[in-house]
Amino acid sequence: MCGIVGYVGTENAVDIIISSLKKLEYRGYDSAGITVLNQKLETYKTVGKIADLEKIIPANFTGHIGIGHTRWATHGKPETRNAHPHLSSNIAVVHNGIIENYMKLKEKLISQGYEFLSDTDTEVIAHLLHSTIKNNTQFSLLDAVRHVMNEMEGSYAIAVLYTAEPDHIVLARKDSPLVIGLGNNGFFAASDVTAFLRYTKNAVYVNDKELVLISPTGVEFYNNDGQQIEKKVDIIEWDEEAAEKAGYEHFMLKEIHEQSASIQDTYAGKISELEGRVILDELKMSDDQLKNLQRITIIACGTSWNAGCVGKYLFESLAGIHTDIETASEFRYGDPVLCGQVFTLAITQSGETADTLAAIRSSKAYGCKAAAITNVVGSSITRETDSVLFTRAGPEIGVAATKTFTAQLIILYLMAIHMGTVRGRLTPENARDILVGIKQLPGQVQKVLNNKNIIKECAEHYAKVQDYFFIGRHVNYPVSLEGALKLKEISYIHAEGYAAGELKHGPLALISSETPVVAIATKGHTYEKVLSNIKEVKARGAEVIAIANQSDTEINKYVDMVLRIPDCHELLSPVLSSVVLQLLAYYTAYARGCSIDKPRNLAKSVTVE
Ligand code: F6R
């Protein structure tokens, strides 16, 4: 995830910015840069680590005002020309977030004669500011930033330097974090407090649509109407390690809590709710190609495979396309029957899983068109496939996949709706229904998170059991697999996910009062069937924890505990149920004293067979 920093004061800005950027390294990044203003803007940037940036900075590079950035690629590959800061003549900008309408703005700026040196959305901000000031000569930098905020759609925290106003930095935010540090020898700005905690513990959190001006003598805060406002100063009690996790005890818990933002970032710019359609140019498939598509073969491992399994239901029910889901390690040594009409889809958060890469290579040998869903721009899978759909979940540090899983689901919804609309299976009205539902997910995820205490109580209650079962039907079947996988990998409890209707074909023999069963019983066309399966396991003495919708008043009669999710479209419930299951696994592992972020025997990126 990108990180921005800024400093103005009496100390050497270069040293402070470099040390602050190092503190943001934990967020994950692929390139970095710095600009210092000494009458003119002097910029250094590079692909790689902060240590690589330090190597290219000359010893005499100093100053008292500057901005810096760690970039985690979203628009454009990790290349030096895409690293921030981005410049437009006498203006330099660093940015964290995504400008959704950047293509439209870019076209407008190109028609005005602006030349773009990068593939980023951020360069648009620099040129937009430049053109705003050029066309409104009475504007200060603060006026220009306020003006440009009204033109930009999406999320941003930005810091701007302007040679004509050499003693201050202007900052602004919308849907992307920004915090100001008040030091004795200057003022700091950053995406999170970790960056400047060694210099000051006095911080002011910037709210959406607010602007800030920091100078050597003070800080001014403004609202979007240009009126100066007062803000409260917080004293940060965290040490640096706690701050990296934003105060959460584990990265996994932090990442679970980031999901309402990561879901929103993933669908940003891809939904036209008004027209009831999805904008998915990245898929690089014409309407004719989509209409003629006969089969989709999804290839993935682990949690990504579980997401793919939800995808199978979506492609079949929303787009009417026969879909297979293959485990990459099996597919690569099998004898798949494929032909040019089959579209293969690799799902891999890291983009580096050896089995998935090998399987997709072998599918290409059959002449299939291949696409990938991944979270990492520039990863190996992006070079192996014809098209790439990026999840924008930000780096995931906890080994157990959480926010990348729900982001993968979002891309799968968008793909299935897009294909279904093009193929005439979905009317714009049907599509709009689900798209409206997708846009409600961030708020609904937040509601699930707000109720985490009951999930914690449930986890603690069953923390000592040796076996768990998870059951569900249709799209909730893969959710049960994911719930079981999450629990076993971090709590080391044996857990099985089953299609609820399959229990009676064997596993029912294992059900007893010692095996709690989590039944995903959200409203939908299989709800009644799941109720029957709940009765089946209750009759064998099992205690049942149901995941059910908020408005379901019937479910309490049949189960021992209910974990609620907001009411939603039946196909969208996997996103919300998964958040419940992630929290259940987290709190169970916590109660058992397990190593949550680094479970035994597991690695974040599996680059070996
Ligand atoms: C489980 C988990 C793994 C990965 C699997 C594939 O929490 O993270 O099961 O999903 O190793 O990894 P990617 O998605 O990087 O291909």
XYZ file of C-alpha atoms and ligand atoms in Angstrom:
625
model
C 0.000 0.000 0.000
C 1.398 3.402 -0.859
C 2.725 5.622 1.901
C 3.149 9.392 1.805
C 5.267 11.592 4.043
C 6.030 15.297 4.247
C 8.186 17.490 6.458
C 8.749 21.201 6.878
C 10.890 22.688 9.663
C 14.365 23.503 10.838
C 15.843 19.979 10.535
C 17.237 18.336 7.407
C 14.106 17.265 5.496
C 15.997 14.577 3.557
C 17.036 12.666 6.697
C 13.570 12.963 8.198
C 11.759 11.886 5.028
C 14.051 8.897 4.466
C 13.717 7.717 8.069
C 9.923 8.218 7.909
C 9.687 6.248 4.664
C 11.617 3.414 6.295
C 8.973 3.322 8.987
C 6.319 2.800 6.291
C 8.186 -0.134 4.703
C 5.970 -2.631 6.545
C 3.035 -1.499 4.348
C 4.718 -3.120 1.349
C 6.035 -1.192 -1.659
C 7.940 -1.628 -4.864
C 9.467 1.802 -5.472
C 10.171 5.012 -3.613
C 10.935 8.671 -4.183
C 11.610 12.033 -2.599
C 11.340 15.693 -3.645
C 12.911 18.575 -1.745
C 12.172 22.192 -2.518
C 15.236 24.456 -2.548
C 14.008 27.273 -4.782
C 13.560 24.548 -7.362
C 12.222 21.029 -7.019
C 14.866 18.332 -6.766
C 13.586 14.770 -7.115
C 15.080 11.289 -6.771
C 13.136 8.086 -7.287
C 13.824 4.457 -7.948
C 12.356 0.980 -8.140
C 13.301 -1.127 -5.120
C 13.859 -0.368 -1.483
C 14.498 2.824 0.475
C 18.104 1.609 0.729
C 18.257 1.796 -3.098
C 16.870 5.324 -2.980
C 19.539 6.309 -0.466
C 22.207 5.045 -2.868
C 21.171 7.479 -5.622
C 20.773 10.515 -3.372
C 23.856 12.747 -3.480
C 25.535 13.622 -0.169
C 24.862 17.354 -0.652
C 21.091 16.835 -1.110
C 19.539 18.703 1.818
C 16.699 21.132 2.487
C 14.007 22.045 4.981
C 10.833 21.171 3.101
C 10.054 18.017 1.184
C 7.743 15.112 0.417
C 8.373 11.392 0.003
C 6.562 8.266 -1.097
C 6.597 4.496 -1.079
C 4.614 3.139 -4.015
C 2.701 -0.097 -4.187
C 1.786 -0.326 -7.854
C -1.863 -0.050 -8.862
C -1.774 1.888 -12.161
C 1.319 1.021 -14.146
C 4.144 -1.370 -13.417
C 6.729 -0.913 -10.689
C 9.095 1.248 -12.766
C 11.058 4.360 -11.856
C 8.951 6.548 -14.171
C 5.818 5.433 -12.277
C 7.330 6.100 -8.838
C 6.214 9.248 -7.006
C 6.639 12.198 -6.616
C 5.081 13.177 -9.956
C 5.840 16.584 -11.361
C 4.166 19.126 -13.555
C 6.684 21.900 -14.118
C 6.867 23.688 -10.745
C 4.525 21.346 -8.848
C 5.334 18.014 -7.177
C 2.732 15.578 -5.820
C 2.717 12.359 -3.814
C -0.513 10.410 -3.591
C -1.981 7.447 -1.772
C -5.280 6.140 -3.178
C -6.933 5.709 -6.555
C -8.296 8.427 -8.855
C -11.204 6.617 -10.492
C -11.870 9.120 -13.274
C -8.194 9.593 -14.145
C -8.591 8.432 -17.753
C -11.183 11.106 -18.474
C -9.061 13.772 -16.776
C -5.953 12.552 -18.568
C -7.608 12.830 -21.982
C -8.663 16.394 -21.156
C -5.156 17.321 -20.048
C -3.552 15.727 -23.124
C -5.867 17.835 -25.297
C -4.515 20.893 -23.446
C -0.976 19.858 -24.403
C 0.165 18.107 -21.219
C 2.621 15.302 -21.774
C 2.465 12.258 -19.510
C 5.647 10.491 -18.504
C 4.058 7.745 -16.377
C 1.111 5.343 -16.472
C -0.121 6.501 -13.080
C -3.336 8.166 -12.021
C -1.257 10.465 -9.792
C 0.430 12.328 -12.632
C -3.047 13.570 -13.548
C -3.225 15.386 -10.190
C 0.065 17.215 -10.815
C -0.986 18.413 -14.275
C -4.499 19.238 -13.105
C -3.079 21.472 -10.376
C -0.738 23.107 -12.846
C -3.506 23.796 -15.347
C -5.817 25.105 -12.574
C -3.220 27.606 -11.384
C -2.386 28.611 -14.963
C -6.052 29.312 -15.721
C -6.777 31.054 -12.395
C -3.774 33.264 -11.737
C -5.267 34.598 -8.492
C -5.386 31.057 -7.014
C -3.064 30.052 -4.210
C -1.904 26.415 -4.069
C -4.546 25.826 -1.377
C -7.281 27.212 -3.690
C -6.022 25.052 -6.537
C -6.012 21.871 -4.441
C -9.546 22.635 -3.244
C -10.652 23.193 -6.841
C -9.043 19.977 -8.071
C -10.629 17.990 -5.233
C -13.982 18.728 -6.802
C -12.822 17.292 -10.126
C -11.320 14.084 -8.785
C -13.413 10.993 -8.099
C -11.991 8.220 -5.972
C -9.729 8.144 -2.956
C -6.675 10.198 -2.160
C -4.309 11.536 0.426
C -2.022 13.987 -1.337
C 0.901 16.216 -0.420
C 1.882 18.998 -2.814
C 4.910 21.238 -3.207
C 4.844 24.375 -5.386
C 7.931 26.486 -6.097
C 5.943 29.757 -6.064
C 4.964 29.066 -2.434
C 8.251 27.645 -1.157
C 7.604 27.615 2.595
C 4.673 25.228 2.868
C 3.171 21.901 1.868
C -0.534 21.607 1.053
C -2.257 18.331 1.842
C -5.756 16.937 1.369
C -7.598 13.698 1.852
C -10.649 11.732 0.832
C -11.103 8.067 1.790
C -7.380 7.579 2.315
C -5.630 8.109 5.655
C -3.659 11.247 6.464
C -2.267 12.385 9.792
C -0.278 15.463 10.775
C 2.502 15.414 13.391
C 3.246 18.469 15.506
C 6.929 18.502 16.464
C 9.201 20.970 18.241
C 11.379 21.476 15.178
C 8.835 21.204 12.446
C 5.644 19.618 11.177
C 5.095 16.221 9.639
C 2.492 14.612 7.420
C 2.071 10.914 6.737
C -0.298 8.119 5.786
C 0.089 6.754 9.285
C 1.618 7.894 12.547
C 4.327 5.221 12.451
C 6.207 7.454 10.022
C 6.871 10.233 12.537
C 6.397 8.665 15.989
C 10.124 8.913 16.740
C 9.880 12.705 16.286
C 6.560 13.477 17.937
C 3.617 11.793 19.609
C 1.294 14.778 19.029
C -0.900 14.054 16.055
C -3.966 15.447 14.312
C -6.039 13.102 12.161
C -7.330 14.698 8.967
C -10.930 13.930 8.009
C -12.408 13.424 4.569
C -12.446 16.476 2.310
C -10.256 18.482 4.665
C -7.163 20.370 3.583
C -4.020 21.169 5.538
C -1.230 23.668 5.117
C 1.982 22.992 7.032
C 4.744 25.593 7.258
C 7.758 26.032 9.590
C 5.620 28.179 11.876
C 2.435 26.142 12.175
C -0.426 24.105 10.775
C -3.714 25.343 9.345
C -6.708 23.106 8.698
C -9.493 23.960 6.230
C -12.803 22.414 5.261
C -13.892 21.918 1.678
C -15.564 25.369 1.643
C -12.207 26.984 2.319
C -13.021 27.932 5.928
C -10.292 27.492 8.510
C -11.233 24.923 11.180
C -9.960 23.883 14.619
C -8.839 20.300 15.137
C -8.180 18.197 18.205
C -4.626 17.062 18.972
C -4.263 13.398 19.941
C -1.391 12.086 22.007
C -0.353 8.767 20.502
C 0.469 6.230 23.187
C 1.568 3.429 20.821
C 5.157 2.414 20.375
C 6.382 2.058 16.793
C 5.622 -1.664 16.542
C 2.032 -1.210 17.715
C 1.633 1.699 15.315
C 2.591 -0.455 12.291
C -0.424 -2.546 13.072
C -2.525 0.585 13.620
C -2.930 -0.523 17.223
C -4.207 -4.019 16.331
C -2.393 -6.858 18.016
C -1.866 -8.743 14.755
C -1.623 -7.900 11.077
C -4.368 -10.445 10.423
C -6.812 -8.526 12.622
C -5.800 -5.241 11.011
C -6.282 -6.740 7.552
C -9.695 -8.148 8.495
C -10.661 -4.620 9.551
C -9.375 -3.113 6.310
C -11.923 -4.982 4.236
C -14.567 -2.335 3.888
C -11.902 -0.104 2.294
C -10.245 -2.850 0.231
C -13.585 -3.961 -1.206
C -14.381 -0.386 -2.186
C -10.932 0.115 -3.746
C -11.344 -3.085 -5.738
C -14.627 -2.109 -7.391
C -13.748 1.594 -7.691
C -14.209 2.859 -11.234
C -15.670 -0.437 -12.478
C -19.373 -0.010 -11.716
C -21.821 2.051 -13.696
C -24.807 1.645 -11.411
C -26.920 4.006 -13.516
C -26.563 1.911 -16.647
C -26.559 -1.389 -14.749
C -23.232 -2.447 -16.195
C -19.659 -3.185 -15.307
C -16.664 -1.491 -16.930
C -14.052 -4.175 -17.315
C -11.745 -3.091 -20.131
C -8.828 -4.885 -18.410
C -10.394 -8.214 -19.393
C -9.485 -7.386 -23.021
C -12.286 -9.531 -24.439
C -14.669 -8.249 -27.078
C -18.412 -8.744 -26.772
C -18.222 -11.306 -29.570
C -15.535 -13.273 -27.771
C -17.614 -13.260 -24.585
C -20.741 -14.346 -26.458
C -18.887 -17.274 -28.034
C -17.193 -18.418 -24.854
C -18.052 -22.052 -24.132
C -16.192 -22.820 -20.931
C -14.194 -21.210 -18.172
C -11.530 -23.171 -16.312
C -10.472 -21.564 -13.058
C -7.040 -22.546 -11.728
C -5.922 -21.705 -8.186
C -4.678 -22.996 -4.831
C -5.853 -22.735 -1.222
C -7.939 -19.722 -0.351
C -7.787 -18.497 -3.946
C -9.222 -21.853 -5.000
C -12.098 -21.319 -2.567
C -12.746 -17.922 -4.148
C -12.673 -19.633 -7.549
C -15.232 -22.126 -6.321
C -17.614 -19.220 -5.533
C -16.719 -17.933 -9.031
C -17.947 -21.190 -10.590
C -21.432 -20.634 -9.121
C -21.388 -17.007 -10.268
C -20.286 -17.663 -13.845
C -22.824 -20.437 -14.205
C -25.790 -18.661 -12.625
C -25.174 -15.073 -13.792
C -23.492 -15.647 -17.157
C -24.657 -19.150 -18.102
C -21.101 -20.327 -18.816
C -20.037 -23.838 -17.880
C -17.183 -23.440 -15.398
C -14.647 -25.872 -13.965
C -12.550 -25.191 -10.930
C -9.168 -26.894 -10.866
C -6.542 -27.252 -8.159
C -3.378 -25.984 -9.845
C -1.122 -28.738 -8.495
C -3.462 -31.396 -9.939
C -4.207 -29.632 -13.185
C -0.537 -29.310 -14.160
C -0.008 -33.079 -14.111
C -3.419 -34.078 -15.432
C -4.605 -34.507 -18.998
C -7.000 -31.578 -19.288
C -9.334 -31.551 -22.249
C -9.055 -27.974 -23.412
C -9.408 -26.130 -26.681
C -9.305 -22.577 -27.967
C -12.872 -21.849 -26.819
C -11.936 -22.392 -23.169
C -10.950 -19.370 -21.166
C -8.619 -20.089 -18.258
C -8.599 -17.867 -15.220
C -5.789 -17.987 -12.675
C -6.595 -16.667 -9.216
C -3.573 -15.927 -7.052
C -3.193 -13.115 -4.551
C 0.624 -13.220 -4.658
C 0.873 -13.838 -8.392
C 3.852 -16.072 -7.593
C 2.383 -19.459 -6.646
C 4.526 -21.985 -8.532
C 1.727 -24.501 -9.168
C -0.656 -21.844 -10.489
C 2.007 -20.403 -12.791
C 2.869 -23.855 -14.167
C -0.798 -24.775 -14.648
C -1.589 -21.582 -16.511
C 1.458 -22.107 -18.753
C 0.241 -25.593 -19.641
C -3.284 -24.285 -20.369
C -1.784 -21.734 -22.743
C -0.055 -24.543 -24.586
C -3.573 -25.704 -25.587
C -4.230 -22.331 -27.169
C -6.575 -21.075 -24.421
C -6.888 -17.393 -23.687
C -5.794 -16.831 -20.073
C -6.548 -14.113 -17.564
C -5.420 -13.625 -13.987
C -6.865 -12.133 -10.844
C -4.024 -11.008 -8.622
C -3.195 -8.477 -5.952
C 0.387 -7.756 -6.986
C 1.170 -5.534 -9.950
C 4.309 -6.748 -11.703
C 4.095 -10.291 -10.242
C 4.988 -13.299 -12.425
C 1.379 -14.201 -13.285
C 0.934 -10.802 -14.960
C 3.545 -11.818 -17.532
C 2.002 -15.247 -18.171
C -1.572 -14.198 -19.001
C -3.290 -12.231 -21.764
C -5.096 -9.974 -19.339
C -4.972 -9.143 -15.636
C -7.662 -8.000 -13.223
C -6.120 -6.478 -10.142
C -7.636 -6.678 -6.714
C -6.708 -3.543 -4.846
C -6.523 -4.935 -1.362
C -3.106 -3.496 -0.535
C -0.315 -5.694 0.762
C -1.322 -8.546 3.003
C 1.248 -9.345 5.665
C -0.565 -11.946 7.782
C 0.032 -15.379 6.222
C -3.679 -16.225 6.303
C -5.388 -14.581 3.342
C -8.319 -12.390 4.390
C -8.762 -9.094 2.550
C -7.323 -10.545 -0.672
C -9.998 -13.282 -0.575
C -12.918 -10.858 -0.350
C -11.299 -8.665 -3.027
C -11.050 -11.715 -5.314
C -14.764 -12.326 -4.753
C -15.508 -8.749 -5.807
C -13.622 -9.176 -9.096
C -15.451 -12.460 -9.715
C -18.837 -10.756 -9.172
C -17.865 -8.007 -11.601
C -16.647 -10.486 -14.224
C -19.769 -12.640 -13.955
C -22.101 -9.620 -14.152
C -20.170 -8.231 -17.118
C -20.281 -11.551 -18.976
C -23.931 -12.123 -18.059
C -24.906 -8.688 -19.382
C -22.985 -9.052 -22.633
C -24.403 -12.539 -23.207
C -27.959 -11.319 -22.555
C -28.469 -13.573 -19.546
C -28.773 -10.593 -17.186
C -30.964 -7.583 -17.883
C -29.562 -4.179 -16.869
C -32.168 -4.212 -14.046
C -30.935 -7.570 -12.700
C -27.350 -6.413 -13.036
C -28.158 -3.140 -11.276
C -29.706 -5.051 -8.352
C -26.472 -6.884 -7.673
C -24.284 -3.845 -8.378
C -26.267 -1.803 -5.858
C -25.738 -4.694 -3.425
C -21.986 -4.684 -4.083
C -21.823 -0.983 -3.273
C -23.529 -1.687 0.049
C -20.940 -4.285 1.036
C -18.341 -1.901 2.552
C -20.908 -0.551 5.017
C -22.240 -4.034 5.726
C -18.740 -5.399 6.359
C -18.306 -2.586 8.850
C -21.497 -3.694 10.630
C -20.126 -7.243 10.920
C -16.885 -5.839 12.341
C -18.797 -3.701 14.821
C -20.399 -6.875 16.196
C -17.151 -8.760 16.608
C -17.560 -9.248 20.357
C -20.221 -11.909 19.936
C -17.976 -13.735 17.443
C -15.152 -13.508 19.995
C -17.380 -14.977 22.719
C -18.362 -17.827 20.422
C -14.714 -18.502 19.518
C -13.687 -18.561 23.171
C -16.556 -20.874 24.078
C -15.428 -23.531 21.574
C -11.673 -22.833 21.640
C -10.788 -26.145 23.273
C -12.558 -28.512 20.886
C -10.527 -30.791 18.633
C -12.741 -30.872 15.555
C -15.015 -28.403 13.827
C -17.360 -28.842 10.878
C -18.464 -26.104 8.484
C -21.403 -26.672 6.168
C -23.127 -24.668 3.461
C -24.842 -25.019 0.108
C -24.432 -23.341 -3.288
C -22.195 -20.232 -2.933
C -21.971 -20.926 0.785
C -20.383 -24.321 0.217
C -16.994 -22.761 -0.733
C -17.475 -20.312 2.141
C -17.633 -23.330 4.465
C -14.389 -24.617 2.904
C -12.763 -21.246 3.483
C -14.038 -21.090 7.085
C -12.509 -24.508 7.773
C -9.235 -23.621 6.049
C -8.883 -20.372 7.997
C -9.546 -22.129 11.305
C -7.138 -25.001 10.738
C -4.263 -22.919 9.446
C -4.103 -20.483 12.345
C -5.682 -22.327 15.313
C -4.445 -25.845 14.412
C -7.908 -27.274 15.154
C -8.923 -30.001 12.746
C -11.755 -28.583 10.634
C -13.709 -29.832 7.641
C -15.809 -27.870 5.202
C -18.626 -29.790 3.551
C -21.440 -29.305 1.111
C -24.297 -29.548 3.613
C -26.134 -32.156 1.533
C -23.050 -34.375 1.430
C -22.779 -34.947 5.196
C -25.055 -37.985 5.169
C -22.764 -39.688 2.652
C -20.060 -40.342 5.222
C -18.941 -37.521 7.492
C -22.138 -37.655 9.541
C -20.465 -40.630 11.279
C -18.067 -38.166 12.900
C -20.711 -35.796 14.213
C -21.191 -35.843 17.986
C -21.536 -33.464 20.923
C -17.762 -32.926 20.623
C -17.918 -31.476 17.104
C -19.438 -28.022 16.804
C -20.934 -27.398 13.369
C -20.902 -23.938 11.773
C -23.852 -23.820 9.380
C -23.914 -21.010 6.851
C -27.651 -20.501 6.767
C -28.139 -17.210 4.989
C -31.364 -16.522 3.105
C -31.520 -17.875 -0.414
C -32.939 -20.682 -2.492
C -31.213 -23.388 -0.399
C -32.094 -21.944 3.020
C -34.766 -24.552 3.851
C -32.425 -27.347 2.795
C -29.724 -26.062 5.128
C -32.269 -25.995 7.969
C -32.860 -29.702 7.327
C -29.110 -30.344 7.481
C -28.948 -28.444 10.759
C -31.649 -30.718 12.158
C -29.640 -33.725 10.929
C -26.542 -32.765 12.921
C -28.534 -31.597 15.957
C -30.112 -35.061 16.052
C -26.557 -36.465 16.389
C -25.856 -34.243 19.387
C -23.789 -31.512 17.683
C -23.949 -27.911 18.842
C -24.693 -25.644 15.899
C -23.463 -22.110 15.304
C -25.443 -20.533 12.481
C -24.384 -17.637 10.315
C -27.692 -16.010 9.457
C -29.161 -12.785 8.156
C -30.175 -10.014 10.504
C -33.891 -10.330 9.735
C -34.020 -14.124 10.162
C -36.097 -14.654 13.297
C -36.716 -18.349 12.652
C -33.154 -19.622 12.912
C -32.830 -19.272 16.711
C -35.275 -22.168 17.159
C -32.882 -24.623 15.584
C -29.375 -23.665 16.689
C -27.270 -22.947 19.772
C -25.720 -19.691 18.678
C -26.343 -17.213 15.849
C -23.738 -14.952 14.266
C -25.491 -12.299 12.195
C -24.748 -10.640 8.881
C -26.816 -7.832 7.353
C -29.530 -8.782 4.847
C -28.146 -8.834 1.313
C -28.509 -10.362 -2.158
C -28.102 -14.128 -1.749
C -25.102 -14.261 -4.085
C -23.283 -11.544 -2.115
C -23.532 -13.146 1.321
C -20.176 -15.007 0.928
C -18.343 -11.700 1.424
C -20.074 -11.004 4.729
C -20.068 -14.597 6.008
C -16.343 -14.845 5.256
C -15.607 -11.859 7.470
C -17.470 -13.613 10.320
C -15.460 -16.801 9.722
C -12.162 -14.909 9.591
C -12.938 -13.364 12.977
C -14.016 -16.745 14.360
C -10.683 -18.261 13.279
C -8.739 -15.270 14.580
C -10.296 -15.240 18.051
C -10.082 -19.046 18.330
C -6.364 -18.949 17.503
C -5.947 -16.043 19.917
C -7.646 -17.948 22.733
C -5.352 -20.929 22.030
C -2.235 -18.727 22.115
C -1.214 -19.512 18.521
C 1.229 -17.601 16.341
C -1.450 -15.882 14.282
C 0.469 -13.883 11.687
C 3.008 -16.626 11.042
C 1.342 -20.017 11.516
C 3.650 -23.008 11.766
C 4.826 -24.629 8.510
C 3.198 -22.018 6.253
C 4.549 -19.264 4.002
C 2.843 -16.246 2.502
C 4.004 -16.912 -1.008
C 4.427 -20.531 -2.123
C 7.015 -20.306 -4.886
C 7.976 -23.982 -4.761
C 6.041 -27.056 -5.879
C -4.597 -19.444 3.104
C -3.724 -18.984 2.047
C -3.268 -19.967 1.036
C -3.154 -19.290 -0.336
C -2.508 -20.236 -1.358
C -2.462 -19.631 -2.733
O -4.939 -18.414 3.971
O -3.360 -17.844 2.012
O -4.119 -21.055 0.967
O -4.417 -18.918 -0.752
O -1.201 -20.555 -0.943
O -1.759 -18.443 -2.722
P -1.933 -17.380 -3.867
O -3.305 -16.836 -3.771
O -0.880 -16.364 -3.592
O -1.721 -18.106 -5.164
